[in-house]
RNA sequence: GCCGAAGUGGCGGAAUUGGCAGACGCGACGGAUUCAAAAUCCGUUUCCCGCAAGGGAGUGAGGGUUCGAGUCCCUCCUUCGGCACCA
């Protein structure tokens, strides 16, 4: 509900067309016209009206998920922006691909279906119909012929097909690309072991593989979840249910193979830096070393990964994750009970729950000792205890660490709790650990210190190697190695790091380790392989059969699509919290469907379905050629719509020319889609290494939420606004507190675009969304501001149309002075709007058009050709109004939609004024203003300025020391005061 | 805790390369029109002092660079977003 403030006339005058501005009638009239004439049809290469001489622009919105709640005003923000760009590009002579479709599989639809007892196919269809109706009401120029949903069998046939391409590929590290599985070289020792061994080897190298992995099992949702779908509190993002770690056999996609390329190729993309950074952080590449520690009196060695091999001399203990396979082997008898108890407790909870709870570090000693390879043979300091602690994660690196409490805050905290020794191995740059401290060194240390420290304590503490005591934590910054090794180590057979800066010490020790076979340089990523199966009904079935012998048999392409079985009961098997029995996917209940007999053998279908991300991983490719039943996209259409050239003539790395959506998909969707795209690229199915060349994140639209004294939220229908702007509860008159919040049902602050369209029209909604502020900023929706842009549309209407007669207004003149003042204003407006659209600054483009209309009212006259050019530049923003004005202005000469008109040009000579007003400053302060010729030279301007009484008064007899003149902008006279 | 973005009138925001702070819109105030109101049209509107002419202050706070800083640098505060034992 939009509070009706002053009851605009739009609603009242909807019926009497003729002369009044009637958004509703214009909307119906022109939307029918566009549909009938296929105005926004984008012909593909090969279609008769395709014009290959035009450049292409692929302008795409994030695939919406058609929720049951329908659109809210946040959706059309990005859609309006891309629509303006799409319309503008067409008028600039581009072939524009601008499309819309539905990401319709997934958990929310299924949850909703379960709650209402209706089949998800039914509710999905209904939700799509609502979204389509709401979007069409806003007059977006999509080529609706290309619309599809991920739930269409004709679409997910190809989603399954792409899955099979991934399944049938392996990653060739040498050539850094995916290759067909048939080209995988089989090592002779595997081949020697027979067909079964070869099969297992091949399966283990596929980019889609089955693995027994600890997964996030959510009993309440009856499914496993990807790490990304679990909150930092260890609960499900959807529904906030508890999540547990369970080892389960699951489909995984080997996205980690692409970690480096996914990170590197970001450099080439025109994306917001913040998104690139988030992706880089998510991929989390780190360089370090893998080091082998022998276990004292034990054949096994402990492999650890560290980014700080330079601190090896500071390792005073080791930690292994509770799930580490060596734990059972190395734990000594007298520690067994405590260790087993600790590990059992840790594995019960998910990793995420574990980390969330852990305020204080916990752990137990295994009784075993490791041997640090950097110390000389027989040095007692080499022998360090091995602990088990849950602050070390099995899933990162090797699941084991060397603990350097002097150089790592986590190790420091643990060492403090467990009373383990701590030594300094790095000192701040500029501090010499051996000498007596001078003032400069003391300064550096005191700046680091947590608490004030008396000067005389510094030197002794440093000598004793207790820098950490002074600063109250580990020293983690850059600096130089110290005590590495300590002075008393005399052996020649050690690696000397003392005095080296961190980066050099790392290099030296890594080489040293490598020489002795004790370690090697290593790279690690935070990114994990993508958990790809869900125990759910409403998703794409995975097209794989399981043979009686465990063999994995992909379906043939001719067997696709593998459609979902019709089921009455599609609910997941939900479990109680403590229930640890295996989840059973709903598809298992479709007995006839689940079993296939082939060549006398009985095969079981894969019962898991794909996650929601699958369908949105490649939809942008399908839009290029959505009718194709032979291929996921024709090579010709893919090449035409996806390949653009840069200014320097090289092909762009990414195909979509503008990809618009919210920042909430900054990592997951965009990373997954990039991964699929790269696999398709490696296999030769697409022409660009990246899917999206330019990305833009629109900001979130938030709204005021009103709370009463008890903290209860009230919707706009219960509220009245006083003249001073405060909101009061209509029933009681209680003053409500207002705060800008995310729109949500519970806060009762959701604005429905239908209401805005009904009251002010689609053009006003579009215009307001663009006028609110910069597209990428988060902005509050203010219902009071909507009438402002509505008034502008009305003023524009009345400037051109006589409200009484419906003919052209008396302002519209034919034939006048060719360069009248309004002509200059129009050229400035065209320039401003053009440049602003190019940089997606729609708010300032609109204010420029408002200024033009104000100017036209001021001079009370506008030439017909001026009105026509103005209508063209306004038309991408307010298409319904402008179609009508265009038709009325053209009269008998009208030939069709304004959207087919070429974009008007501006004359550079007319956008700069001959005379300009500039400020005159004295010592940088503005003292006076004056008019000058725009190209006047400095002496002229200066003498004119000195003639101004205010200036001469201010300067008096002081001498002018310096004159700064910025031509046409300002003059600054510097005098000694 | 770490990383990132942002703080400008009563409100949304503008200032594109270091060069007139507050464009445009909302709200408010005044006027015209009207029997009256709505709507419309025309003005005023950063704050403080002043009847006025005029003067002073001013872009989260403090410091710096510069003839000149909303814009660049340093320190801090606040808000929003992301990550969160990743060794």
Tab-separated table of N, CA and C in Angstrom, chain A residues 219-352:
chain	number	residue	atom	x	y	z
A	219	UNK	N	18.632	-32.335	9.175
A	219	UNK	CA	17.501	-33.259	9.325
A	219	UNK	C	16.158	-32.566	9.108
A	220	UNK	N	16.030	-31.340	9.563
A	220	UNK	CA	14.734	-30.664	9.467
A	220	UNK	C	14.356	-30.409	8.006
A	221	UNK	N	15.351	-30.121	7.152
A	221	UNK	CA	15.058	-29.916	5.737
A	221	UNK	C	15.151	-31.223	4.965
A	222	UNK	N	15.695	-32.241	5.604
A	222	UNK	CA	15.796	-33.543	4.955
A	222	UNK	C	16.780	-33.543	3.806
A	223	UNK	N	17.818	-32.690	3.877
A	223	UNK	CA	18.760	-32.638	2.772
A	223	UNK	C	20.130	-32.227	3.279
A	224	UNK	N	21.132	-32.448	2.435
A	224	UNK	CA	22.430	-31.891	2.756
A	224	UNK	C	22.513	-30.501	2.142
A	225	UNK	N	23.379	-29.723	2.675
A	225	UNK	CA	23.518	-28.355	2.195
A	225	UNK	C	24.971	-28.094	1.841
A	226	UNK	N	25.171	-27.203	0.874
A	226	UNK	CA	26.529	-26.768	0.560
A	226	UNK	C	27.020	-25.877	1.690
A	227	UNK	N	28.332	-25.788	1.859
A	227	UNK	CA	28.885	-24.917	2.900
A	227	UNK	C	28.286	-23.518	2.817
A	228	UNK	N	28.053	-23.096	1.588
A	228	UNK	CA	27.570	-21.740	1.372
A	228	UNK	C	26.125	-21.561	1.835
A	229	UNK	N	25.439	-22.691	2.035
A	229	UNK	CA	24.042	-22.590	2.456
A	229	UNK	C	23.909	-22.755	3.970
A	230	UNK	N	25.053	-22.803	4.634
A	230	UNK	CA	25.070	-22.936	6.086
A	230	UNK	C	25.611	-21.640	6.671
A	231	UNK	N	24.934	-21.133	7.702
A	231	UNK	CA	25.363	-19.861	8.286
A	231	UNK	C	26.578	-20.079	9.188
A	232	UNK	N	27.168	-18.980	9.593
A	232	UNK	CA	28.345	-19.087	10.451
A	232	UNK	C	27.972	-19.634	11.832
A	233	UNK	N	26.672	-19.635	12.138
A	233	UNK	CA	26.242	-20.221	13.410
A	233	UNK	C	26.013	-21.723	13.276
A	234	UNK	N	26.317	-22.282	12.095
A	234	UNK	CA	26.122	-23.708	11.914
A	234	UNK	C	24.664	-24.078	11.754
A	235	UNK	N	23.872	-23.209	11.140
A	235	UNK	CA	22.461	-23.495	10.902
A	235	UNK	C	22.152	-23.277	9.424
A	236	UNK	N	20.998	-23.785	8.991
A	236	UNK	CA	20.660	-23.657	7.583
A	236	UNK	C	20.278	-22.214	7.279
A	237	UNK	N	20.772	-21.711	6.144
A	237	UNK	CA	20.441	-20.350	5.767
A	237	UNK	C	18.929	-20.233	5.559
A	238	UNK	N	18.368	-21.289	4.971
A	238	UNK	CA	16.921	-21.317	4.752
A	238	UNK	C	16.253	-22.006	5.937
A	239	UNK	N	15.510	-21.285	6.729
A	239	UNK	CA	14.756	-21.883	7.823
A	239	UNK	C	15.475	-21.883	9.164
A	240	UNK	N	16.816	-21.651	9.147
A	240	UNK	CA	17.564	-21.580	10.392
A	240	UNK	C	17.443	-22.846	11.237
A	241	UNK	N	17.587	-24.001	10.596
A	241	UNK	CA	17.555	-25.272	11.326
A	241	UNK	C	18.988	-25.714	11.628
A	242	UNK	N	19.141	-26.548	12.681
A	242	UNK	CA	20.493	-27.027	12.978
A	242	UNK	C	21.042	-27.926	11.871
A	243	UNK	N	22.343	-27.879	11.695
A	243	UNK	CA	23.017	-28.640	10.642
A	243	UNK	C	24.112	-29.479	11.295
A	244	UNK	N	24.236	-30.739	10.860
A	244	UNK	CA	25.228	-31.634	11.453
A	244	UNK	C	26.176	-32.148	10.398
A	245	UNK	N	27.383	-32.509	10.849
A	245	UNK	CA	28.345	-33.132	9.946
A	245	UNK	C	28.087	-34.624	9.873
A	246	UNK	N	27.925	-35.165	8.664
A	246	UNK	CA	27.761	-36.607	8.481
A	246	UNK	C	28.592	-37.024	7.279
A	247	UNK	N	29.272	-38.134	7.354
A	247	UNK	CA	29.930	-38.617	6.146
A	247	UNK	C	28.903	-39.266	5.229
A	248	UNK	N	28.805	-38.790	4.000
A	248	UNK	CA	27.799	-39.313	3.063
A	248	UNK	C	28.409	-39.367	1.672
A	249	UNK	N	27.953	-40.320	0.877
A	249	UNK	CA	28.414	-40.403	-0.499
A	249	UNK	C	27.630	-39.399	-1.335
A	250	UNK	N	28.350	-38.473	-1.918
A	250	UNK	CA	27.694	-37.358	-2.594
A	250	UNK	C	28.378	-37.064	-3.920
A	251	UNK	N	27.625	-36.424	-4.812
A	251	UNK	CA	28.223	-35.936	-6.047
A	251	UNK	C	28.981	-34.653	-5.767
A	252	UNK	N	30.192	-34.594	-6.311
A	252	UNK	CA	31.018	-33.400	-6.141
A	252	UNK	C	31.460	-32.930	-7.522
A	253	UNK	N	31.564	-31.615	-7.690
A	253	UNK	CA	32.139	-31.073	-8.923
A	253	UNK	C	33.502	-30.471	-8.579
A	254	UNK	N	34.485	-30.782	-9.413
A	254	UNK	CA	35.870	-30.466	-9.096
A	254	UNK	C	36.205	-29.015	-9.438
A	255	UNK	N	35.508	-28.087	-8.805
A	255	UNK	CA	35.748	-26.664	-9.081
A	255	UNK	C	37.134	-26.244	-8.609
A	256	UNK	N	37.695	-26.976	-7.632
A	256	UNK	CA	39.021	-26.600	-7.113
A	256	UNK	C	40.089	-26.657	-8.199
A	257	UNK	N	39.881	-27.482	-9.219
A	257	UNK	CA	40.840	-27.540	-10.316
A	257	UNK	C	40.923	-26.202	-11.045
A	258	UNK	N	39.849	-25.448	-10.957
A	258	UNK	CA	39.794	-24.172	-11.676
A	258	UNK	C	40.133	-22.989	-10.775
A	259	UNK	N	40.517	-23.284	-9.520
A	259	UNK	CA	40.716	-22.196	-8.549
A	259	UNK	C	41.643	-21.109	-9.097
A	260	UNK	N	42.777	-21.534	-9.645
A	260	UNK	CA	43.727	-20.510	-10.098
A	260	UNK	C	43.189	-19.733	-11.287
A	261	UNK	N	42.566	-20.425	-12.236
A	261	UNK	CA	42.026	-19.704	-13.400
A	261	UNK	C	40.864	-18.802	-12.999
A	262	UNK	N	40.037	-19.276	-12.080
A	262	UNK	CA	38.913	-18.442	-11.631
A	262	UNK	C	39.431	-17.171	-10.962
A	263	UNK	N	40.547	-17.282	-10.275
A	263	UNK	CA	41.125	-16.094	-9.632
A	263	UNK	C	41.821	-15.205	-10.660
A	264	UNK	N	42.644	-15.804	-11.508
A	264	UNK	CA	43.419	-15.016	-12.466
A	264	UNK	C	42.535	-14.248	-13.447
A	265	UNK	N	41.536	-14.928	-13.975
A	265	UNK	CA	40.757	-14.318	-15.055
A	265	UNK	C	39.887	-13.159	-14.577
A	266	UNK	N	39.770	-12.993	-13.265
A	266	UNK	CA	39.031	-11.831	-12.756
A	266	UNK	C	39.676	-10.534	-13.241
A	267	UNK	N	40.999	-10.565	-13.411
A	267	UNK	CA	41.716	-9.347	-13.803
A	267	UNK	C	41.161	-8.727	-15.078
A	268	UNK	N	40.690	-9.575	-15.982
A	268	UNK	CA	40.256	-9.106	-17.302
A	268	UNK	C	38.822	-8.590	-17.308
A	269	UNK	N	38.104	-8.762	-16.200
A	269	UNK	CA	36.670	-8.471	-16.220
A	269	UNK	C	36.360	-7.063	-15.745
A	270	UNK	N	35.344	-6.473	-16.363
A	270	UNK	CA	34.864	-5.154	-15.957
A	270	UNK	C	33.780	-5.366	-14.896
A	271	UNK	N	34.249	-5.679	-13.710
A	271	UNK	CA	33.352	-5.968	-12.589
A	271	UNK	C	33.668	-5.005	-11.448
A	272	UNK	N	32.711	-4.815	-10.525
A	272	UNK	CA	33.050	-4.004	-9.355
A	272	UNK	C	34.231	-4.643	-8.611
A	273	UNK	N	35.180	-3.818	-8.195
A	273	UNK	CA	36.355	-4.346	-7.511
A	273	UNK	C	35.958	-5.128	-6.264
A	274	UNK	N	34.894	-4.685	-5.599
A	274	UNK	CA	34.504	-5.353	-4.357
A	274	UNK	C	34.082	-6.797	-4.628
A	275	UNK	N	33.430	-7.032	-5.764
A	275	UNK	CA	33.000	-8.387	-6.096
A	275	UNK	C	34.206	-9.248	-6.452
A	276	UNK	N	35.117	-8.675	-7.220
A	276	UNK	CA	36.329	-9.424	-7.552
A	276	UNK	C	37.063	-9.826	-6.276
A	277	UNK	N	37.125	-8.886	-5.348
A	277	UNK	CA	37.828	-9.139	-4.099
A	277	UNK	C	37.139	-10.250	-3.308
A	278	UNK	N	35.818	-10.205	-3.271
A	278	UNK	CA	35.079	-11.241	-2.550
A	278	UNK	C	35.342	-12.612	-3.173
A	279	UNK	N	35.395	-12.645	-4.505
A	279	UNK	CA	35.660	-13.922	-5.146
A	279	UNK	C	37.087	-14.387	-4.854
A	280	UNK	N	38.021	-13.453	-4.898
A	280	UNK	CA	39.406	-13.832	-4.595
A	280	UNK	C	39.521	-14.353	-3.169
A	281	UNK	N	38.840	-13.676	-2.240
A	281	UNK	CA	38.877	-14.132	-0.856
A	281	UNK	C	38.243	-15.499	-0.713
A	282	UNK	N	37.171	-15.726	-1.454
A	282	UNK	CA	36.460	-16.995	-1.377
A	282	UNK	C	37.364	-18.118	-1.905
A	283	UNK	N	38.033	-17.842	-2.994
A	283	UNK	CA	38.952	-18.829	-3.559
A	283	UNK	C	40.134	-19.000	-2.605
A	284	UNK	N	40.573	-17.904	-2.013
A	284	UNK	CA	41.530	-17.953	-0.910
A	284	UNK	C	42.848	-18.629	-1.236
A	285	UNK	N	43.491	-18.208	-2.294
A	285	UNK	CA	44.780	-18.779	-2.639
A	285	UNK	C	45.835	-18.337	-1.629
A	286	UNK	N	46.640	-19.263	-1.144
A	286	UNK	CA	47.763	-18.873	-0.302
A	286	UNK	C	48.980	-19.696	-0.700
A	287	UNK	N	50.146	-19.074	-0.556
A	287	UNK	CA	51.392	-19.758	-0.894
A	287	UNK	C	52.166	-20.038	0.378
A	288	UNK	N	52.746	-21.218	0.452
A	288	UNK	CA	53.509	-21.566	1.644
A	288	UNK	C	54.317	-22.806	1.382
A	289	UNK	N	54.413	-23.633	2.395
A	289	UNK	CA	55.215	-24.850	2.246
A	289	UNK	C	54.534	-26.006	2.960
A	290	UNK	N	54.735	-27.188	2.401
A	290	UNK	CA	54.311	-28.384	3.091
A	290	UNK	C	55.573	-28.969	3.738
A	291	UNK	N	55.511	-29.290	5.024
A	291	UNK	CA	56.698	-29.736	5.756
A	291	UNK	C	56.400	-31.067	6.447
A	292	UNK	N	57.375	-31.979	6.380
A	292	UNK	CA	57.187	-33.287	7.017
A	292	UNK	C	57.882	-33.318	8.369
A	293	UNK	N	57.118	-33.649	9.412
A	293	UNK	CA	57.667	-33.834	10.759
A	293	UNK	C	57.618	-35.325	11.066
A	294	UNK	N	58.772	-35.902	11.390
A	294	UNK	CA	58.760	-37.307	11.807
A	294	UNK	C	58.077	-37.414	13.162
A	295	UNK	N	57.457	-38.570	13.423
A	295	UNK	CA	56.881	-38.800	14.746
A	295	UNK	C	57.881	-39.668	15.518
A	296	UNK	N	58.240	-39.209	16.688
A	296	UNK	CA	59.249	-39.898	17.492
A	296	UNK	C	58.794	-41.327	17.794
A	297	UNK	N	59.613	-42.288	17.385
A	297	UNK	CA	59.325	-43.684	17.668
A	297	UNK	C	58.151	-44.230	16.906
A	298	UNK	N	57.923	-43.714	15.712
A	298	UNK	CA	56.738	-44.094	14.948
A	298	UNK	C	57.083	-44.051	13.464
A	299	UNK	N	56.607	-44.979	12.670
A	299	UNK	CA	56.978	-44.953	11.244
A	299	UNK	C	56.302	-43.806	10.470
A	300	UNK	N	55.146	-43.391	10.937
A	300	UNK	CA	54.411	-42.359	10.186
A	300	UNK	C	55.007	-40.972	10.406
A	301	UNK	N	54.849	-40.134	9.380
A	301	UNK	CA	55.262	-38.740	9.518
A	301	UNK	C	54.021	-37.863	9.473
A	302	UNK	N	54.171	-36.665	10.039
A	302	UNK	CA	53.051	-35.720	10.065
A	302	UNK	C	53.322	-34.628	9.043
A	303	UNK	N	52.439	-34.550	8.029
A	303	UNK	CA	52.582	-33.512	7.004
A	303	UNK	C	51.786	-32.296	7.448
A	304	UNK	N	52.428	-31.136	7.404
A	304	UNK	CA	51.687	-29.915	7.744
A	304	UNK	C	51.829	-28.911	6.610
A	305	UNK	N	50.866	-27.995	6.548
A	305	UNK	CA	50.955	-26.885	5.597
A	305	UNK	C	51.088	-25.600	6.389
A	306	UNK	N	52.011	-24.749	5.942
A	306	UNK	CA	52.158	-23.455	6.611
A	306	UNK	C	52.446	-22.375	5.581
A	307	UNK	N	51.937	-21.168	5.860
A	307	UNK	CA	52.297	-20.039	5.002
A	307	UNK	C	53.528	-19.334	5.558
A	308	UNK	N	53.953	-19.787	6.732
A	308	UNK	CA	55.085	-19.111	7.362
A	308	UNK	C	56.209	-20.075	7.694
A	309	UNK	N	56.788	-20.716	6.659
A	309	UNK	CA	57.904	-21.630	6.942
A	309	UNK	C	59.077	-20.910	7.607
A	310	UNK	N	59.121	-19.582	7.463
A	310	UNK	CA	60.211	-18.827	8.075
A	310	UNK	C	60.158	-18.871	9.599
A	311	UNK	N	59.041	-19.301	10.157
A	311	UNK	CA	58.913	-19.331	11.620
A	311	UNK	C	59.107	-20.737	12.188
A	312	UNK	N	59.668	-21.633	11.382
A	312	UNK	CA	59.804	-23.028	11.826
A	312	UNK	C	60.528	-23.168	13.174
A	313	UNK	N	61.536	-22.310	13.415
A	313	UNK	CA	62.253	-22.400	14.684
A	313	UNK	C	61.360	-22.031	15.875
A	314	UNK	N	60.242	-21.413	15.587
A	314	UNK	CA	59.346	-21.013	16.679
A	314	UNK	C	58.268	-22.034	16.965
A	315	UNK	N	58.280	-23.160	16.238
A	315	UNK	CA	57.252	-24.193	16.456
A	315	UNK	C	57.538	-24.889	17.775
A	316	UNK	N	56.635	-24.746	18.731
A	316	UNK	CA	56.872	-25.351	20.040
A	316	UNK	C	55.938	-26.522	20.314
A	317	UNK	N	54.971	-26.726	19.421
A	317	UNK	CA	54.101	-27.901	19.529
A	317	UNK	C	53.405	-28.098	18.191
A	318	UNK	N	52.701	-29.219	18.030
A	318	UNK	CA	51.963	-29.508	16.807
A	318	UNK	C	50.495	-29.673	17.167
A	319	UNK	N	49.619	-29.410	16.194
A	319	UNK	CA	48.199	-29.683	16.431
A	319	UNK	C	47.640	-30.429	15.224
A	320	UNK	N	46.887	-31.485	15.492
A	320	UNK	CA	46.172	-32.169	14.413
A	320	UNK	C	44.671	-32.039	14.659
A	321	UNK	N	43.899	-32.036	13.579
A	321	UNK	CA	42.442	-31.965	13.680
A	321	UNK	C	41.910	-33.263	14.299
A	322	UNK	N	40.786	-33.201	15.004
A	322	UNK	CA	40.231	-34.409	15.639
A	322	UNK	C	39.958	-35.531	14.639
A	323	UNK	N	39.658	-35.168	13.383
A	323	UNK	CA	39.349	-36.193	12.372
A	323	UNK	C	40.596	-36.729	11.695
A	324	UNK	N	41.766	-36.243	12.069
A	324	UNK	CA	42.991	-36.630	11.372
A	324	UNK	C	43.252	-38.131	11.540
A	325	UNK	N	43.548	-38.824	10.423
A	325	UNK	CA	43.720	-40.286	10.505
A	325	UNK	C	44.863	-40.717	11.413
A	326	UNK	N	45.860	-39.867	11.609
A	326	UNK	CA	46.997	-40.270	12.456
A	326	UNK	C	46.674	-40.257	13.945
A	327	UNK	N	45.593	-39.583	14.307
A	327	UNK	CA	45.293	-39.441	15.730
A	327	UNK	C	45.238	-40.805	16.425
A	328	UNK	N	44.504	-41.733	15.821
A	328	UNK	CA	44.345	-43.060	16.442
A	328	UNK	C	45.697	-43.765	16.545
A	329	UNK	N	46.515	-43.584	15.511
A	329	UNK	CA	47.775	-44.329	15.457
A	329	UNK	C	48.801	-43.833	16.477
A	330	UNK	N	48.883	-42.532	16.667
A	330	UNK	CA	50.000	-42.008	17.453
A	330	UNK	C	49.656	-41.788	18.927
A	331	UNK	N	48.386	-41.793	19.243
A	331	UNK	CA	48.011	-41.534	20.631
A	331	UNK	C	48.540	-42.659	21.533
A	332	UNK	N	49.185	-42.262	22.625
A	332	UNK	CA	49.752	-43.268	23.517
A	332	UNK	C	48.670	-43.774	24.464
A	333	UNK	N	48.933	-44.948	25.057
A	333	UNK	CA	47.927	-45.645	25.849
A	333	UNK	C	47.352	-44.772	26.971
A	334	UNK	N	48.247	-44.060	27.678
A	334	UNK	CA	47.736	-43.313	28.834
A	334	UNK	C	46.941	-42.070	28.438
A	335	UNK	N	46.978	-41.697	27.163
A	335	UNK	CA	46.179	-40.529	26.725
A	335	UNK	C	44.971	-40.935	25.898
A	336	UNK	N	44.859	-42.220	25.609
A	336	UNK	CA	43.838	-42.698	24.682
A	336	UNK	C	42.422	-42.269	25.076
A	337	UNK	N	42.070	-42.490	26.320
A	337	UNK	CA	40.694	-42.227	26.765
A	337	UNK	C	40.315	-40.755	26.544
A	338	UNK	N	41.210	-39.872	26.981
A	338	UNK	CA	40.914	-38.442	26.871
A	338	UNK	C	40.817	-38.023	25.411
A	339	UNK	N	41.727	-38.534	24.575
A	339	UNK	CA	41.740	-38.161	23.159
A	339	UNK	C	40.475	-38.661	22.469
A	340	UNK	N	40.114	-39.919	22.744
A	340	UNK	CA	38.919	-40.460	22.094
A	340	UNK	C	37.676	-39.681	22.484
A	341	UNK	N	37.610	-39.328	23.734
A	341	UNK	CA	36.448	-38.569	24.199
A	341	UNK	C	36.388	-37.208	23.498
A	342	UNK	N	37.545	-36.567	23.414
A	342	UNK	CA	37.595	-35.245	22.799
A	342	UNK	C	37.187	-35.317	21.321
A	343	UNK	N	37.736	-36.295	20.601
A	343	UNK	CA	37.451	-36.413	19.170
A	343	UNK	C	35.978	-36.736	18.922
A	344	UNK	N	35.449	-37.609	19.756
A	344	UNK	CA	34.049	-37.976	19.579
A	344	UNK	C	33.157	-36.752	19.745
A	345	UNK	N	33.448	-35.960	20.757
A	345	UNK	CA	32.634	-34.763	21.010
A	345	UNK	C	32.753	-33.784	19.850
A	346	UNK	N	33.965	-33.658	19.316
A	346	UNK	CA	34.188	-32.684	18.244
A	346	UNK	C	33.483	-33.099	16.956
A	347	UNK	N	33.559	-34.379	16.615
A	347	UNK	CA	32.985	-34.803	15.337
A	347	UNK	C	31.464	-34.812	15.373
A	348	UNK	N	30.897	-34.876	16.567
A	348	UNK	CA	29.442	-34.812	16.692
A	348	UNK	C	28.879	-33.562	16.030
A	349	UNK	N	29.539	-32.456	16.305
A	349	UNK	CA	29.019	-31.184	15.807
A	349	UNK	C	29.651	-30.850	14.457
A	350	UNK	N	28.981	-30.024	13.691
A	350	UNK	CA	29.544	-29.619	12.403
A	350	UNK	C	30.724	-28.702	12.667
A	351	UNK	N	31.587	-28.636	11.669
A	351	UNK	CA	32.735	-27.758	11.765
A	351	UNK	C	32.301	-26.335	12.082
A	352	UNK	N	31.220	-25.946	11.427
A	352	UNK	CA	30.796	-24.566	11.572
A	352	UNK	C	30.242	-24.295	12.956
